Amino acid sequence: MGTLRDALFVLEHKRIVIRGQVQGIGIRLWLRNVANTLNLFGSCRLLPDNTLEVHVQGERSLVKQFVVACKRGPSGARIDGIELADLPIDRHLGAFTVER
């Protein structure tokens, strides 16, 4: 039988697509800093349609905090909206990276 601590630690993996002003404002480095602060794993990259694709994985409550940060963005950003999708846990996902 698992402990209460095990029951509270639930992993979550999300794909987030961010629409708005996401180029030329340092949002990818900002996202990496947010993810590192929250001890989350994943990556982000700019897509050809000028949206930002983010994969983030970690403890559910921390992923929720990350999603809230994505909706707000860094100062100077204009976030028009985000799309969220649940993904299966990826045991090979490492430290949060910025893909070029």
PDB file of C-alpha atoms in Angstrom:
ATOM      1  CA  MET A   1       0.000   0.000   0.000  1.00  0.00           C
ATOM      2  CA  GLY A   2       1.338   3.472  -0.909  1.00  0.00           C
ATOM      3  CA  THR A   3       1.829   6.269   1.560  1.00  0.00           C
ATOM      4  CA  LEU A   4      -0.156   9.501   1.707  1.00  0.00           C
ATOM      5  CA  ARG A   5       2.850  11.293   0.204  1.00  0.00           C
ATOM      6  CA  ASP A   6       2.780   8.933  -2.799  1.00  0.00           C
ATOM      7  CA  ALA A   7      -0.910   9.611  -3.274  1.00  0.00           C
ATOM      8  CA  LEU A   8      -0.335  13.379  -3.368  1.00  0.00           C
ATOM      9  CA  PHE A   9       2.544  13.246  -5.862  1.00  0.00           C
ATOM     10  CA  VAL A  10       0.831  12.816  -9.216  1.00  0.00           C
ATOM     11  CA  LEU A  11       2.801  13.359 -12.409  1.00  0.00           C
ATOM     12  CA  GLU A  12       1.270  15.216 -15.311  1.00  0.00           C
ATOM     13  CA  HIS A  13       2.522  15.829 -18.864  1.00  0.00           C
ATOM     14  CA  LYS A  14       0.984  18.599 -20.959  1.00  0.00           C
ATOM     15  CA  ARG A  15       1.441  20.058 -24.403  1.00  0.00           C
ATOM     16  CA  ILE A  16       0.779  23.790 -24.425  1.00  0.00           C
ATOM     17  CA  VAL A  17       0.493  25.920 -27.549  1.00  0.00           C
ATOM     18  CA  ILE A  18       0.830  29.637 -26.846  1.00  0.00           C
ATOM     19  CA  ARG A  19      -0.552  32.173 -29.318  1.00  0.00           C
ATOM     20  CA  GLY A  20       0.260  35.878 -29.377  1.00  0.00           C
ATOM     21  CA  GLN A  21       3.482  37.895 -29.385  1.00  0.00           C
ATOM     22  CA  VAL A  22       5.908  35.045 -28.664  1.00  0.00           C
ATOM     23  CA  GLN A  23       8.878  36.002 -30.794  1.00  0.00           C
ATOM     24  CA  GLY A  24      11.626  38.487 -29.967  1.00  0.00           C
ATOM     25  CA  ILE A  25      10.669  39.025 -26.311  1.00  0.00           C
ATOM     26  CA  GLY A  26      12.660  36.282 -24.549  1.00  0.00           C
ATOM     27  CA  ILE A  27       9.625  34.171 -23.700  1.00  0.00           C
ATOM     28  CA  ARG A  28      11.403  30.858 -24.310  1.00  0.00           C
ATOM     29  CA  LEU A  29      14.184  31.667 -21.841  1.00  0.00           C
ATOM     30  CA  TRP A  30      11.571  33.010 -19.417  1.00  0.00           C
ATOM     31  CA  LEU A  31       9.631  29.724 -19.689  1.00  0.00           C
ATOM     32  CA  ARG A  32      12.816  27.760 -19.027  1.00  0.00           C
ATOM     33  CA  ASN A  33      13.439  29.823 -15.892  1.00  0.00           C
ATOM     34  CA  VAL A  34       9.857  29.283 -14.676  1.00  0.00           C
ATOM     35  CA  ALA A  35      10.124  25.528 -15.340  1.00  0.00           C
ATOM     36  CA  ASN A  36      13.489  25.298 -13.570  1.00  0.00           C
ATOM     37  CA  THR A  37      12.154  27.219 -10.569  1.00  0.00           C
ATOM     38  CA  LEU A  38       9.259  24.743 -10.334  1.00  0.00           C
ATOM     39  CA  ASN A  39      11.499  21.696 -10.938  1.00  0.00           C
ATOM     40  CA  LEU A  40       9.633  20.742 -14.112  1.00  0.00           C
ATOM     41  CA  PHE A  41      10.872  18.872 -17.167  1.00  0.00           C
ATOM     42  CA  GLY A  42      10.213  19.517 -20.839  1.00  0.00           C
ATOM     43  CA  SER A  43      11.003  21.808 -23.737  1.00  0.00           C
ATOM     44  CA  CYS A  44       9.711  24.681 -25.810  1.00  0.00           C
ATOM     45  CA  ARG A  45      10.124  25.647 -29.444  1.00  0.00           C
ATOM     46  CA  LEU A  46       8.813  28.168 -31.928  1.00  0.00           C
ATOM     47  CA  LEU A  47       6.608  26.605 -34.604  1.00  0.00           C
ATOM     48  CA  PRO A  48       6.505  27.709 -38.272  1.00  0.00           C
ATOM     49  CA  ASP A  49       3.132  29.434 -37.687  1.00  0.00           C
ATOM     50  CA  ASN A  50       4.771  31.657 -35.006  1.00  0.00           C
ATOM     51  CA  THR A  51       3.088  29.905 -32.100  1.00  0.00           C
ATOM     52  CA  LEU A  52       5.093  28.475 -29.244  1.00  0.00           C
ATOM     53  CA  GLU A  53       4.880  24.745 -28.453  1.00  0.00           C
ATOM     54  CA  VAL A  54       5.683  23.731 -24.891  1.00  0.00           C
ATOM     55  CA  HIS A  55       5.948  20.263 -23.373  1.00  0.00           C
ATOM     56  CA  VAL A  56       5.981  20.298 -19.593  1.00  0.00           C
ATOM     57  CA  GLN A  57       5.982  17.440 -17.104  1.00  0.00           C
ATOM     58  CA  GLY A  58       6.114  17.204 -13.361  1.00  0.00           C
ATOM     59  CA  GLU A  59       4.027  17.189 -10.221  1.00  0.00           C
ATOM     60  CA  ARG A  60       0.432  18.150 -11.067  1.00  0.00           C
ATOM     61  CA  SER A  61       0.162  21.242  -8.838  1.00  0.00           C
ATOM     62  CA  LEU A  62       3.453  22.589 -10.208  1.00  0.00           C
ATOM     63  CA  VAL A  63       2.340  22.011 -13.810  1.00  0.00           C
ATOM     64  CA  LYS A  64      -0.817  23.992 -12.989  1.00  0.00           C
ATOM     65  CA  GLN A  65       1.345  26.860 -11.722  1.00  0.00           C
ATOM     66  CA  PHE A  66       3.344  26.700 -14.951  1.00  0.00           C
ATOM     67  CA  VAL A  67       0.144  26.875 -17.038  1.00  0.00           C
ATOM     68  CA  VAL A  68      -0.942  29.985 -15.119  1.00  0.00           C
ATOM     69  CA  ALA A  69       2.450  31.542 -15.886  1.00  0.00           C
ATOM     70  CA  CYS A  70       2.004  30.675 -19.587  1.00  0.00           C
ATOM     71  CA  LYS A  71      -1.324  32.508 -19.632  1.00  0.00           C
ATOM     72  CA  ARG A  72       0.343  35.608 -18.168  1.00  0.00           C
ATOM     73  CA  GLY A  73       3.700  35.527 -19.950  1.00  0.00           C
ATOM     74  CA  PRO A  74       6.692  37.753 -19.206  1.00  0.00           C
ATOM     75  CA  SER A  75       6.438  41.536 -19.201  1.00  0.00           C
ATOM     76  CA  GLY A  76       6.208  42.759 -22.768  1.00  0.00           C
ATOM     77  CA  ALA A  77       4.423  39.634 -23.952  1.00  0.00           C
ATOM     78  CA  ARG A  78       0.960  39.583 -25.462  1.00  0.00           C
ATOM     79  CA  ILE A  79      -0.659  36.201 -24.898  1.00  0.00           C
ATOM     80  CA  ASP A  80      -3.789  35.845 -27.032  1.00  0.00           C
ATOM     81  CA  GLY A  81      -4.563  32.339 -25.794  1.00  0.00           C
ATOM     82  CA  ILE A  82      -3.240  28.894 -25.034  1.00  0.00           C
ATOM     83  CA  GLU A  83      -4.303  25.385 -25.970  1.00  0.00           C
ATOM     84  CA  LEU A  84      -3.755  22.506 -23.543  1.00  0.00           C
ATOM     85  CA  ALA A  85      -3.539  18.784 -24.234  1.00  0.00           C
ATOM     86  CA  ASP A  86      -2.799  15.947 -21.822  1.00  0.00           C
ATOM     87  CA  LEU A  87      -0.043  13.565 -22.885  1.00  0.00           C
ATOM     88  CA  PRO A  88       1.215  10.252 -21.485  1.00  0.00           C
ATOM     89  CA  ILE A  89       4.055  10.478 -18.982  1.00  0.00           C
ATOM     90  CA  ASP A  90       7.448  10.411 -20.704  1.00  0.00           C
ATOM     91  CA  ARG A  91      10.006   8.828 -18.356  1.00  0.00           C
ATOM     92  CA  HIS A  92      12.845   9.998 -20.649  1.00  0.00           C
ATOM     93  CA  LEU A  93      11.997  13.690 -20.531  1.00  0.00           C
ATOM     94  CA  GLY A  94      14.875  15.640 -19.007  1.00  0.00           C
ATOM     95  CA  ALA A  95      15.621  19.135 -17.787  1.00  0.00           C
ATOM     96  CA  PHE A  96      13.622  21.877 -19.483  1.00  0.00           C
ATOM     97  CA  THR A  97      15.306  22.974 -22.709  1.00  0.00           C
ATOM     98  CA  VAL A  98      14.812  25.654 -25.324  1.00  0.00           C
ATOM     99  CA  GLU A  99      14.882  24.183 -28.822  1.00  0.00           C
ATOM    100  CA  ARG A 100      15.978  26.362 -31.702  1.00  0.00           C
TER     101      ARG A 100
END
